[in-house]
Coordinates of C-alpha atoms in Angstrom, one line a residue:
X1 CA 184.7 333.9 72.1
X2 CA 187.5 332.6 69.9
X3 CA 190.9 332.6 71.8
X4 CA 192.7 334.5 68.9
X5 CA 190.2 337.2 68.3
X6 CA 192.1 340.5 68.5
X7 CA 191.4 342.9 71.2
X8 CA 190.7 346.6 70.7
X9 CA 191.4 347.9 67.2
X10 CA 194.0 345.3 66.3
X11 CA 193.4 343.6 62.8
X12 CA 193.2 340.0 62.4
X13 CA 195.5 338.5 59.7
X14 CA 194.9 336.3 56.9
X15 CA 196.9 333.5 58.4
X16 CA 194.9 333.7 61.6
X17 CA 191.5 333.4 59.7
X18 CA 192.9 330.6 57.5
X19 CA 193.2 328.4 60.6
X20 CA 189.4 328.1 60.7
X21 CA 188.6 326.2 57.7
X22 CA 186.7 323.3 58.8
X23 CA 183.0 322.5 60.0
X24 CA 184.3 322.5 63.6
X25 CA 185.7 326.0 63.4
X26 CA 184.6 328.1 60.3
X27 CA 185.4 331.6 59.9
X28 CA 184.7 333.7 56.6
X29 CA 185.7 337.3 55.6
X30 CA 183.1 339.3 54.1
X31 CA 183.7 343.0 53.2
X32 CA 187.0 343.0 55.1
X33 CA 185.6 341.8 58.3
X34 CA 185.9 338.2 59.8
X35 CA 183.0 336.4 61.1
X36 CA 182.6 333.1 62.9
X37 CA 179.8 331.2 61.2
X38 CA 180.4 327.8 62.7
X39 CA 177.1 327.6 64.7
X40 CA 175.3 328.9 61.7
X41 CA 176.2 326.3 59.3
X42 CA 173.3 323.8 60.1
X43 CA 170.9 326.7 59.7
X44 CA 172.3 328.3 56.5
X45 CA 169.3 328.1 54.0
X46 CA 171.6 327.4 51.1
X47 CA 173.3 324.4 52.8
X48 CA 176.6 324.2 54.6
X49 CA 178.8 323.5 51.5
X50 CA 178.6 326.8 50.0
X51 CA 179.9 328.4 53.2
X52 CA 182.5 325.7 53.8
X53 CA 183.9 326.3 50.3
X54 CA 185.1 329.8 51.8
X55 CA 186.0 328.4 55.2
X56 CA 189.0 330.5 56.3
X57 CA 188.8 332.8 53.0
X58 CA 187.3 335.8 51.7
X59 CA 183.8 335.0 50.8
X60 CA 182.8 338.6 49.6
X61 CA 182.4 337.6 45.9
X62 CA 180.1 334.8 46.6
X63 CA 178.3 336.6 49.3
X64 CA 177.6 339.9 47.8
X65 CA 175.3 339.1 44.9
X66 CA 172.7 337.0 47.0
X67 CA 172.7 338.9 50.5
X68 CA 172.1 342.4 51.4
X69 CA 175.1 344.1 53.1
X70 CA 173.5 344.3 56.4
X71 CA 172.7 340.4 56.5
X72 CA 175.5 339.4 58.9
X73 CA 174.8 342.5 61.2
X74 CA 171.2 341.5 61.5
X75 CA 171.3 337.8 61.8
X76 CA 174.7 336.8 63.5
X77 CA 175.0 337.2 67.1
X78 CA 177.5 340.2 67.9
X79 CA 179.8 337.7 69.7
X80 CA 180.5 336.1 66.2
X81 CA 181.8 339.3 64.8
X82 CA 185.4 338.9 65.0
X83 CA 186.6 342.4 63.7
X84 CA 188.4 343.9 60.8
X85 CA 191.0 341.9 58.8
X86 CA 194.2 343.1 57.4
X87 CA 193.3 342.3 53.7
X88 CA 196.9 342.7 52.5
X89 CA 197.6 339.6 54.5
X90 CA 194.8 337.5 52.9
X91 CA 196.1 335.0 50.3
X92 CA 194.3 335.3 47.2
X93 CA 193.4 331.8 46.0
X94 CA 194.0 330.9 42.3
X95 CA 190.7 331.2 40.4
X96 CA 189.6 328.3 38.4
X97 CA 189.8 329.0 34.8
X98 CA 186.3 328.8 33.4
X99 CA 186.3 328.6 29.5
X100 CA 182.7 329.6 29.6
X101 CA 183.4 332.8 31.4
X102 CA 186.0 333.7 28.7
X103 CA 183.6 333.2 26.0
X104 CA 181.0 335.3 27.9
X105 CA 183.4 338.1 28.2
X106 CA 183.7 338.1 24.5
X107 CA 180.1 338.3 24.0
X108 CA 179.9 341.2 26.4
X109 CA 182.4 343.0 24.1
X110 CA 180.5 342.2 21.1
X111 CA 177.0 343.0 22.3
X112 CA 174.8 345.4 20.5
X113 CA 174.9 349.2 21.5
X114 CA 172.0 350.4 23.6
X115 CA 170.3 352.3 20.7
X116 CA 170.0 349.0 18.8
X117 CA 167.5 347.8 21.2
X118 CA 164.0 348.5 19.8
X119 CA 161.8 346.6 22.2
X120 CA 161.8 344.7 25.5
X121 CA 162.5 341.2 23.7
X122 CA 165.7 342.8 22.3
X123 CA 166.9 343.3 25.9
X124 CA 166.1 339.7 26.7
X125 CA 168.1 338.4 23.6
X126 CA 171.2 340.4 24.7
X127 CA 170.9 339.3 28.4
X128 CA 170.7 335.8 27.5
X129 CA 174.0 336.1 25.7
X130 CA 175.9 338.2 28.3
X131 CA 174.7 337.2 31.6
X132 CA 176.3 334.5 33.8
X133 CA 174.9 331.1 33.4
X134 CA 173.6 330.9 37.0
X135 CA 172.0 334.4 36.9
X136 CA 170.2 333.8 33.7
X137 CA 168.9 330.5 35.0
X138 CA 167.5 332.2 38.2
X139 CA 165.9 335.1 36.3
X140 CA 164.5 333.0 33.3
X141 CA 163.4 329.9 35.1
X142 CA 159.8 328.7 35.6
X143 CA 158.1 325.9 37.5
X144 CA 158.2 322.4 36.4
X145 CA 157.8 322.3 32.5
X146 CA 157.3 326.1 32.3
X147 CA 153.9 325.9 30.7
X148 CA 152.6 328.8 32.7
X149 CA 155.7 330.9 32.1
X150 CA 155.0 330.6 28.4
X151 CA 151.3 330.9 28.5
X152 CA 151.7 334.3 30.5
X153 CA 153.2 335.9 27.2
X154 CA 151.3 334.0 24.6
X155 CA 147.9 334.7 26.3
X156 CA 148.1 338.3 25.2
X157 CA 148.5 337.1 21.6
X158 CA 145.0 335.6 21.8
X159 CA 143.3 339.0 22.6
X160 CA 142.5 341.3 19.7
X161 CA 141.6 345.0 19.6
X162 CA 138.5 346.5 18.1
X163 CA 139.8 349.9 16.9
X164 CA 137.3 352.8 16.8
X165 CA 137.8 355.4 14.0
X166 CA 137.3 359.1 13.8
X167 CA 138.1 359.7 17.5
X168 CA 140.4 362.8 18.3
X169 CA 143.7 361.4 19.7
X170 CA 145.7 364.6 19.0
X171 CA 146.6 364.6 22.8
X172 CA 147.0 361.2 24.4
X173 CA 147.5 361.0 28.2
X174 CA 148.7 357.8 29.7
X175 CA 149.2 359.0 33.1
X176 CA 147.0 357.5 36.1
X177 CA 146.9 357.0 39.7
X178 CA 147.8 353.7 41.5
X179 CA 146.6 353.3 45.2
X180 CA 146.1 357.0 45.3
X181 CA 149.7 357.9 43.9
X182 CA 149.9 359.8 40.6
X183 CA 152.2 358.2 38.1
X184 CA 153.2 359.0 34.5
X185 CA 152.4 355.5 33.0
X186 CA 150.0 352.6 33.9
X187 CA 152.9 350.0 34.6
X188 CA 155.2 349.6 37.6
X189 CA 158.4 347.8 38.4
X190 CA 157.3 344.7 40.2
X191 CA 159.3 342.9 42.9
X192 CA 162.1 340.7 41.6
X193 CA 164.8 339.0 43.7
X194 CA 168.6 339.0 43.7
X195 CA 169.3 342.2 41.5
X196 CA 173.1 342.0 42.0
X197 CA 173.0 338.6 40.1
X198 CA 172.5 340.7 36.9
X199 CA 174.3 344.0 37.7
X200 CA 176.7 345.2 40.6
X201 CA 174.4 347.9 41.7
X202 CA 171.4 345.6 41.9
X203 CA 168.0 347.1 42.6
X204 CA 169.3 350.5 42.9
X205 CA 169.4 350.6 39.0
X206 CA 165.8 350.0 38.9
X207 CA 165.2 352.7 41.6
X208 CA 167.2 355.4 39.6
X209 CA 165.6 354.5 36.3
X210 CA 162.0 354.5 37.9
X211 CA 162.6 357.8 39.3
X212 CA 163.6 359.2 35.8
X213 CA 160.3 358.1 34.4
X214 CA 158.0 358.7 37.4
X215 CA 157.3 354.8 37.7
X216 CA 156.6 353.1 41.0
X217 CA 159.1 350.7 42.2
X218 CA 158.0 347.5 44.3
X219 CA 160.9 346.8 46.6
X220 CA 161.4 343.0 46.9
X221 CA 161.9 341.1 50.3
X222 CA 164.6 339.1 48.8
X223 CA 166.6 342.0 47.2
X224 CA 170.4 341.8 47.0
X225 CA 170.6 345.5 48.3
X226 CA 169.2 346.2 51.6
X227 CA 165.8 347.8 52.1
X228 CA 167.4 351.0 53.3
X229 CA 169.9 351.2 50.4
X230 CA 167.1 351.0 48.0
X231 CA 165.0 353.7 49.9
X232 CA 168.0 356.0 50.2
X233 CA 168.4 355.8 46.5
X234 CA 165.0 357.2 45.7
X235 CA 164.4 360.7 44.4
X236 CA 162.3 363.5 45.7
X237 CA 158.4 362.5 45.7
X238 CA 159.3 358.9 44.2
X239 CA 156.8 356.4 45.2
X240 CA 157.9 352.9 46.4
X241 CA 155.8 349.9 47.5
X242 CA 157.0 347.0 49.7
X243 CA 156.4 343.3 48.6
X244 CA 156.5 341.0 51.6
X245 CA 157.2 337.4 52.1
X246 CA 155.8 336.7 55.4
X247 CA 158.3 335.4 58.1
X248 CA 157.4 332.5 60.4
X249 CA 158.4 335.0 63.2
X250 CA 155.6 337.6 63.3
X251 CA 157.8 340.0 65.3
X252 CA 160.1 340.0 62.5
X253 CA 157.4 340.5 60.1
X254 CA 156.0 343.4 62.1
X255 CA 159.4 345.1 62.4
X256 CA 159.9 345.0 58.7
X257 CA 156.4 346.3 58.0
X258 CA 156.5 349.3 60.4
X259 CA 160.1 350.0 59.3
X260 CA 158.8 350.3 55.7
X261 CA 156.0 352.5 56.7
X262 CA 158.4 354.9 58.7
X263 CA 160.6 355.0 55.6
X264 CA 157.8 356.2 53.5
X265 CA 156.6 353.1 51.5
X266 CA 153.2 353.9 50.3
X267 CA 151.7 350.3 50.1
X268 CA 152.2 346.7 51.3
X269 CA 152.1 343.9 48.8
X270 CA 151.8 340.6 50.6
X271 CA 152.8 337.7 48.5
X272 CA 150.2 335.0 48.8
X273 CA 151.1 332.5 46.1
X274 CA 154.3 331.1 47.6
X275 CA 153.9 329.1 50.9
X276 CA 157.3 327.7 49.6
X277 CA 159.1 328.7 46.4
X278 CA 158.5 326.6 43.3
X279 CA 160.4 323.8 41.8
X280 CA 162.4 325.7 39.2
X281 CA 164.5 323.0 37.5
X282 CA 166.6 325.2 35.5
X283 CA 167.8 327.2 38.4
X284 CA 168.3 323.9 40.4
X285 CA 170.5 322.4 37.7
X286 CA 172.5 325.5 37.2
X287 CA 173.1 326.2 40.9
X288 CA 175.1 323.1 41.4
X289 CA 177.1 323.3 38.2
X290 CA 179.7 325.3 39.9
X291 CA 182.9 323.2 40.1
X292 CA 183.8 324.5 43.6
X293 CA 180.4 323.9 45.3
X294 CA 181.3 320.4 46.7
X295 CA 184.7 321.4 48.3
X296 CA 184.7 320.0 51.7
X297 CA 181.4 318.4 51.0
X298 CA 180.5 315.4 52.9
X299 CA 182.3 312.1 52.9
X300 CA 181.2 308.7 54.2
X301 CA 181.9 309.8 57.9
X302 CA 179.9 313.0 57.8
X303 CA 176.6 313.4 59.4
X304 CA 175.7 316.3 57.1
X305 CA 174.5 315.1 53.8
X306 CA 175.0 317.7 50.9
X307 CA 171.6 318.9 49.7
X308 CA 171.7 319.2 46.0
X309 CA 167.8 319.6 45.6
X310 CA 168.0 323.5 45.9
X311 CA 168.5 326.3 43.4
X312 CA 169.0 330.0 44.3
X313 CA 165.3 330.4 44.8
X314 CA 164.9 327.8 47.5
X315 CA 168.1 328.4 49.2
X316 CA 167.1 332.0 50.1
X317 CA 163.5 331.4 51.1
X318 CA 163.3 329.0 53.9
X319 CA 162.1 331.6 56.3
X320 CA 158.6 332.0 54.5
X321 CA 155.5 331.0 56.6
X322 CA 153.6 328.2 54.8
X323 CA 150.8 328.7 57.4
X324 CA 149.7 332.2 56.2
X325 CA 146.0 332.3 55.6
X326 CA 143.0 334.7 55.5
X327 CA 142.9 334.7 59.4
X328 CA 145.9 336.6 59.3
X329 CA 144.7 339.5 57.2
X330 CA 143.3 341.3 60.2
X331 CA 146.6 341.1 61.9
X332 CA 148.2 342.8 59.0
X333 CA 145.5 345.5 58.9
X334 CA 146.2 346.2 62.7
X335 CA 150.0 346.7 62.5
X336 CA 150.1 349.2 59.4
X337 CA 148.3 352.0 57.9
X338 CA 149.7 351.3 54.5
X339 CA 147.2 349.9 52.0
X340 CA 147.5 346.1 52.0
X341 CA 147.4 344.4 48.6
X342 CA 147.4 340.7 48.0
X343 CA 149.9 339.7 45.4
X344 CA 149.3 336.4 43.7
X345 CA 145.6 335.9 43.6
X346 CA 144.5 333.3 40.9
X347 CA 140.9 332.7 41.4
X348 CA 137.7 334.8 41.1
X349 CA 136.3 333.9 44.4
X350 CA 139.6 334.9 45.9
X351 CA 139.2 338.5 44.6
X352 CA 135.6 338.5 45.8
X353 CA 136.7 337.5 49.3
X354 CA 139.5 340.2 49.4
X355 CA 136.6 342.8 48.6
X356 CA 134.6 341.5 51.5
X357 CA 137.7 341.8 53.8
X358 CA 138.2 345.6 52.8
X359 CA 141.5 344.8 50.8
X360 CA 141.9 347.7 48.5
X361 CA 143.6 346.1 45.8
X362 CA 144.9 342.7 44.5
X363 CA 147.6 341.6 41.9
X364 CA 146.4 338.8 39.6
X365 CA 149.7 337.0 39.3
X366 CA 151.1 333.4 39.1
X367 CA 154.6 334.6 40.3
X368 CA 155.9 334.8 36.7
X369 CA 155.2 331.2 36.2
X370 CA 157.6 330.4 38.8
X371 CA 155.2 328.7 41.4
X372 CA 152.5 326.4 40.3
X373 CA 152.8 325.1 36.8
X374 CA 149.4 325.3 34.8
X375 CA 148.3 328.1 36.8
X376 CA 146.1 330.4 34.6
X377 CA 147.8 333.4 33.0
X378 CA 147.0 336.7 34.8
X379 CA 145.4 338.4 31.7
X380 CA 142.9 335.5 31.1
X381 CA 141.9 335.5 34.8
X382 CA 141.5 339.3 34.6
X383 CA 138.9 338.6 31.8
X384 CA 136.9 336.5 34.3
X385 CA 137.4 338.7 37.4
X386 CA 136.3 342.1 36.1
X387 CA 132.7 341.0 34.6
X388 CA 131.9 339.3 38.1
X389 CA 133.0 342.4 40.0
X390 CA 130.8 344.6 37.6
X391 CA 127.9 342.3 38.0
X392 CA 128.0 342.6 41.7
X393 CA 128.6 346.4 41.6
X394 CA 132.0 346.0 43.3
X395 CA 134.3 347.2 40.5
X396 CA 135.0 350.5 42.4
X397 CA 135.6 348.8 45.7
X398 CA 139.0 347.3 44.7
X399 CA 141.8 348.1 42.4
X400 CA 143.0 345.0 40.2
X401 CA 146.6 344.8 39.0
X402 CA 148.2 342.1 37.0
X403 CA 151.7 340.9 36.2
X404 CA 153.4 338.3 34.1
X405 CA 154.2 338.1 30.4
X406 CA 154.0 341.8 29.5
X407 CA 156.6 342.6 26.7
X408 CA 154.7 345.4 24.6
X409 CA 152.7 348.4 25.4
X410 CA 149.9 346.8 23.5
X411 CA 150.0 344.1 26.3
X412 CA 149.5 346.9 28.8
X413 CA 146.7 348.5 26.8
X414 CA 144.9 345.0 26.6
X415 CA 145.1 344.7 30.3
X416 CA 143.7 348.4 30.9
X417 CA 140.8 347.6 28.3
X418 CA 139.9 344.4 30.4
X419 CA 139.7 346.6 33.5
X420 CA 143.0 346.4 35.2
X421 CA 144.3 349.5 37.0
X422 CA 147.9 348.9 36.2
X423 CA 150.4 346.3 35.2
X424 CA 153.7 345.1 36.9
X425 CA 156.7 344.3 34.9
X426 CA 159.6 342.4 36.1
X427 CA 162.0 340.3 34.1
X428 CA 162.2 342.7 31.1
X429 CA 163.6 345.5 33.3
X430 CA 166.1 342.9 35.0
X431 CA 167.3 342.0 31.4
X432 CA 167.7 345.6 30.5
X433 CA 169.5 346.2 33.7
X434 CA 171.9 343.1 33.5
X435 CA 173.0 344.1 30.0
X436 CA 173.1 347.9 30.2
X437 CA 172.7 349.1 33.7
X438 CA 170.5 352.1 34.6
X439 CA 170.6 353.4 31.0
X440 CA 169.2 350.1 29.8
X441 CA 166.2 350.2 32.1
X442 CA 165.7 353.8 31.3
X443 CA 165.5 352.9 27.6
X444 CA 163.2 350.0 28.2
X445 CA 160.8 352.3 30.0
X446 CA 160.9 354.9 27.3
X447 CA 160.4 352.3 24.6
X448 CA 157.1 351.3 26.2
X449 CA 156.1 354.9 26.4
X450 CA 157.1 355.3 22.7
X451 CA 154.9 352.3 21.8
X452 CA 151.7 353.7 23.5

């Protein structure tokens, strides 16, 4: 235990914290409390340099968008929790004047009013102008040359309707059920990470908007808000699912799953297309454009080389188990009563195998074009999967969902016509949230309803 840790209820001072500003003794302040992260430096998924940038300082502003608030309590030994800090004694460092940030604030002031957004693409255009560069890069990036990212959307343009005439459409009902839960629309909010990069309230914005419209929300493993914060924000009878990146430590994985079940999540979506997160070059470039990111970076005498190969995606995902395989499915089935869904299926034969293993649903998905470039678009794969399921008489043994590239209600309708049970939407709701908060997401959902 550090010698100058305060006993009892005494507050640490900023001067005391500031003494510990090196790799040999590194303290940081987060939300008014000091933590000794010296031993954690080599283990930090995002590298040491970003922590060392805030050694002896208040790191809250950098910490908050990327980490749930309970991260330090969960993963840092209690002996490293040094206690509260008298924040009026903490020196506020001069912020680097960023001309780009000044220009961005001007664009925020000039952005269109919410009622001037008429479709999901409008939200994307506004978000691109008003979001911080690093946030936009993380949300919008795809793998490698981003061919699959673009194909996800353009594939819908290759599918044409054959409209019937003289059909009574006076009353149109778009409500449905997903995994046994009744919902008002055949789309859901799919899991997307780091909500606070776009808005200070993060994923809770999506929770509130989803409740307003009776839309299911899939809670992401890599949320900025804690799992419990998101669950606590849901309304009465609101349906939430859990998306899971499987941890190498199965005890941790089991605790996460069973906690989600106790808190009322209605399904477990296991991400199966990301043994490690993809090479998203736009994100990787942006992550290290921060002029302060190399402060206290290595010199010629250091044994810790600065890793500039990571973006936000890889920096937060090193815990994911690359050994996950079909043989693990019975274990998941043994630890929960929630329906288990495989998210990220990209082959017909894998869908058939899922049926044989009594998996109740799959999501045809290529991770929004963020994993393997040149993976097939989800809607094109759907057109291959459903005929084979029907040929075998298995179409009622599994629910098939898709995500990726959906921007219009006609895209959703095309997926339903091809046999999908429902459609996940991710980036468009993030863009609406980033620009306009909860009202933006609510309007985005309403626009899709209006387009039906």
